[in-house]
């Protein structure tokens, strides 16, 4: 599920995000059923609910919804049994789309660039995960941090790795 308006997961799986007419926006707001939204990819046994810029409007639409934090979970529940795993790519912000992804998830893997300012974002995200676990999804487990763009020739990468391990 590409739950990010930037739609990088969509593009990364070979789908032209500009050509997406029905995607995660319509799925999240229950404007389209799963069978209209889920599409196969070129990777065997991997399907996608694509995204595009329209998803930015979903966050605004969700603000007035009752139970807005659980919309994605409710939308996914009827058909998750047909999949072994459901991966949700969420935006790099801590808004309603990310909270929806955390409420729908069983566990979280946090991708993080090996740079100093990413450490600040990590601590904010951990606080958000703790709040979601406390108030909305007690089963949510943090599986780890996936360090990306690591250049082990630099001291900065070594320092970031050490800080993440300590944290």
Short mmCIF file of C-alpha atoms in Angstrom, two decimals:
data_model
loop_
_atom_site.label_atom_id
_atom_site.label_comp_id
_atom_site.label_asym_id
_atom_site.label_seq_id
_atom_site.Cartn_x
_atom_site.Cartn_y
_atom_site.Cartn_z
CA UNK A 1 0.00 0.00 0.00
CA UNK A 2 1.56 3.27 -1.09
CA UNK A 3 0.17 5.62 1.56
CA UNK A 4 2.54 8.44 0.62
CA UNK A 5 1.44 11.26 -1.74
CA UNK A 6 5.00 11.38 -3.08
CA UNK A 7 4.20 7.94 -4.55
CA UNK A 8 7.79 6.70 -4.57
CA UNK A 9 6.74 3.11 -3.86
CA UNK A 10 4.36 3.34 -6.81
CA UNK A 11 7.07 4.64 -9.14
CA UNK A 12 9.61 2.20 -7.72
CA UNK A 13 7.34 -0.69 -8.67
CA UNK A 14 7.13 0.52 -12.27
CA UNK A 15 3.78 2.30 -12.18
CA UNK A 16 3.52 5.80 -13.62
CA UNK A 17 2.06 7.79 -10.74
CA UNK A 18 0.69 10.38 -13.17
CA UNK A 19 -1.38 7.64 -14.82
CA UNK A 20 -2.96 6.49 -11.53
CA UNK A 21 -6.64 7.43 -11.62
CA UNK A 22 -7.83 5.19 -8.78
CA UNK A 23 -5.45 4.56 -5.91
CA UNK A 24 -4.84 4.79 -2.21
CA UNK A 25 -6.76 8.08 -1.93
CA UNK A 26 -9.97 6.51 -3.20
CA UNK A 27 -9.29 3.30 -1.25
CA UNK A 28 -8.70 5.13 2.04
CA UNK A 29 -11.83 7.25 1.69
CA UNK A 30 -13.87 4.19 0.60
CA UNK A 31 -14.62 5.73 -2.79
CA UNK A 32 -13.37 2.60 -4.57
CA UNK A 33 -13.44 -1.07 -3.59
CA UNK A 34 -10.19 -3.03 -3.24
CA UNK A 35 -10.67 -4.93 -6.50
CA UNK A 36 -10.67 -1.60 -8.39
CA UNK A 37 -7.56 -0.35 -6.62
CA UNK A 38 -5.22 -3.34 -6.21
CA UNK A 39 -3.11 -3.98 -9.27
CA UNK A 40 -0.47 -6.56 -10.08
CA UNK A 41 3.15 -5.51 -10.51
CA UNK A 42 5.89 -6.97 -12.66
CA UNK A 43 7.19 -8.74 -9.55
CA UNK A 44 5.63 -12.15 -9.08
CA UNK A 45 3.24 -12.36 -6.10
CA UNK A 46 3.45 -8.62 -5.40
CA UNK A 47 0.37 -6.45 -5.79
CA UNK A 48 0.13 -2.71 -5.24
CA UNK A 49 -2.37 -0.13 -4.14
CA UNK A 50 -0.74 2.81 -5.94
CA UNK A 51 -0.62 6.42 -4.89
CA UNK A 52 -0.39 9.84 -6.49
CA UNK A 53 -0.60 13.48 -5.44
CA UNK A 54 -4.37 13.15 -4.90
CA UNK A 55 -3.58 11.47 -1.59
CA UNK A 56 -2.63 14.87 -0.13
CA UNK A 57 -6.33 15.72 -0.16
CA UNK A 58 -7.19 12.61 1.85
CA UNK A 59 -5.48 14.01 4.93
CA UNK A 60 -7.69 17.08 4.78
CA UNK A 61 -10.79 14.94 4.19
CA UNK A 62 -9.92 12.73 7.17
CA UNK A 63 -9.79 15.61 9.66
CA UNK A 64 -13.57 15.69 10.10
CA UNK A 65 -14.04 11.89 10.10
CA UNK A 66 -14.97 10.02 13.26
CA UNK A 67 -12.43 7.27 13.85
CA UNK A 68 -10.13 8.82 11.27
CA UNK A 69 -7.01 7.15 12.68
CA UNK A 70 -8.36 3.69 11.84
CA UNK A 71 -9.65 4.29 8.30
CA UNK A 72 -6.82 2.42 6.59
CA UNK A 73 -7.07 -0.53 8.96
CA UNK A 74 -10.81 -0.81 8.34
CA UNK A 75 -10.30 -0.56 4.58
CA UNK A 76 -7.60 -3.26 4.59
CA UNK A 77 -9.25 -5.74 6.96
CA UNK A 78 -11.70 -7.44 4.54
CA UNK A 79 -9.04 -8.69 2.17
CA UNK A 80 -5.76 -8.99 4.09
CA UNK A 81 -6.28 -12.75 4.50
CA UNK A 82 -5.48 -13.22 0.81
CA UNK A 83 -1.96 -11.81 1.34
CA UNK A 84 0.96 -13.18 3.36
CA UNK A 85 2.24 -9.68 4.11
CA UNK A 86 0.94 -6.16 3.66
CA UNK A 87 3.62 -3.49 3.47
CA UNK A 88 2.56 0.11 3.96
CA UNK A 89 4.81 2.88 2.72
CA UNK A 90 3.96 5.96 4.73
CA UNK A 91 4.96 9.58 4.25
CA UNK A 92 8.01 11.02 6.00
CA UNK A 93 5.75 13.24 8.10
CA UNK A 94 3.81 12.56 11.28
CA UNK A 95 0.33 13.41 10.00
CA UNK A 96 -2.88 11.40 9.70
CA UNK A 97 -1.61 9.25 6.84
CA UNK A 98 1.32 8.04 8.95
CA UNK A 99 -0.89 7.52 11.99
CA UNK A 100 -3.29 5.50 9.83
CA UNK A 101 -0.40 3.34 8.65
CA UNK A 102 0.73 2.78 12.25
CA UNK A 103 -2.76 1.86 13.40
CA UNK A 104 -3.13 -0.61 10.50
CA UNK A 105 0.29 -2.20 11.05
CA UNK A 106 1.38 -5.10 13.24
CA UNK A 107 4.97 -3.91 13.21
CA UNK A 108 7.20 -1.11 11.99
CA UNK A 109 10.57 -1.00 10.28
CA UNK A 110 11.94 2.55 10.17
CA UNK A 111 14.16 3.37 7.19
CA UNK A 112 16.56 6.14 8.14
CA UNK A 113 19.28 7.95 6.23
CA UNK A 114 22.62 8.03 7.97
CA UNK A 115 22.68 11.75 8.61
CA UNK A 116 22.57 13.86 11.74
CA UNK A 117 19.15 15.49 11.31
CA UNK A 118 17.53 12.10 10.72
CA UNK A 119 18.29 11.32 14.37
CA UNK A 120 15.95 14.11 15.45
CA UNK A 121 13.22 12.72 13.22
CA UNK A 122 13.81 9.25 14.64
CA UNK A 123 13.17 10.36 18.20
CA UNK A 124 9.94 12.13 17.13
CA UNK A 125 8.78 9.05 15.25
CA UNK A 126 9.53 6.79 18.23
CA UNK A 127 7.39 9.08 20.42
CA UNK A 128 4.58 8.87 17.86
CA UNK A 129 4.86 5.08 17.74
CA UNK A 130 4.70 4.97 21.54
CA UNK A 131 1.57 7.18 21.53
CA UNK A 132 -0.11 5.06 18.85
CA UNK A 133 0.75 1.91 20.81
CA UNK A 134 -0.61 3.45 24.02
CA UNK A 135 -3.84 4.84 22.59
CA UNK A 136 -4.74 3.14 19.31
CA UNK A 137 -2.78 -0.04 18.56
CA UNK A 138 -1.35 -1.86 21.60
CA UNK A 139 0.03 -4.69 19.41
CA UNK A 140 2.26 -2.39 17.35
CA UNK A 141 5.85 -3.63 17.53
CA UNK A 142 8.99 -1.80 16.51
CA UNK A 143 11.08 -4.33 14.54
CA UNK A 144 14.06 -2.10 13.95
CA UNK A 145 15.71 0.72 12.09
CA UNK A 146 16.96 0.13 8.55
CA UNK A 147 19.91 2.43 7.98
CA UNK A 148 20.07 3.67 4.40
CA UNK A 149 22.51 5.71 2.33
CA UNK A 150 25.31 4.68 4.64
CA UNK A 151 28.80 5.73 3.58
CA UNK A 152 31.06 3.87 5.98
CA UNK A 153 34.04 5.89 4.78
CA UNK A 154 32.79 8.85 6.82
CA UNK A 155 32.86 9.46 10.54
CA UNK A 156 29.30 10.81 10.36
CA UNK A 157 27.90 7.43 9.33
CA UNK A 158 29.77 5.72 12.16
CA UNK A 159 28.43 8.28 14.64
CA UNK A 160 24.85 7.97 13.39
CA UNK A 161 25.01 4.16 13.53
CA UNK A 162 26.29 4.32 17.10
CA UNK A 163 23.63 6.83 18.15
CA UNK A 164 20.85 4.72 16.65
CA UNK A 165 22.15 1.62 18.41
CA UNK A 166 22.35 3.51 21.70
CA UNK A 167 18.90 4.98 21.24
#
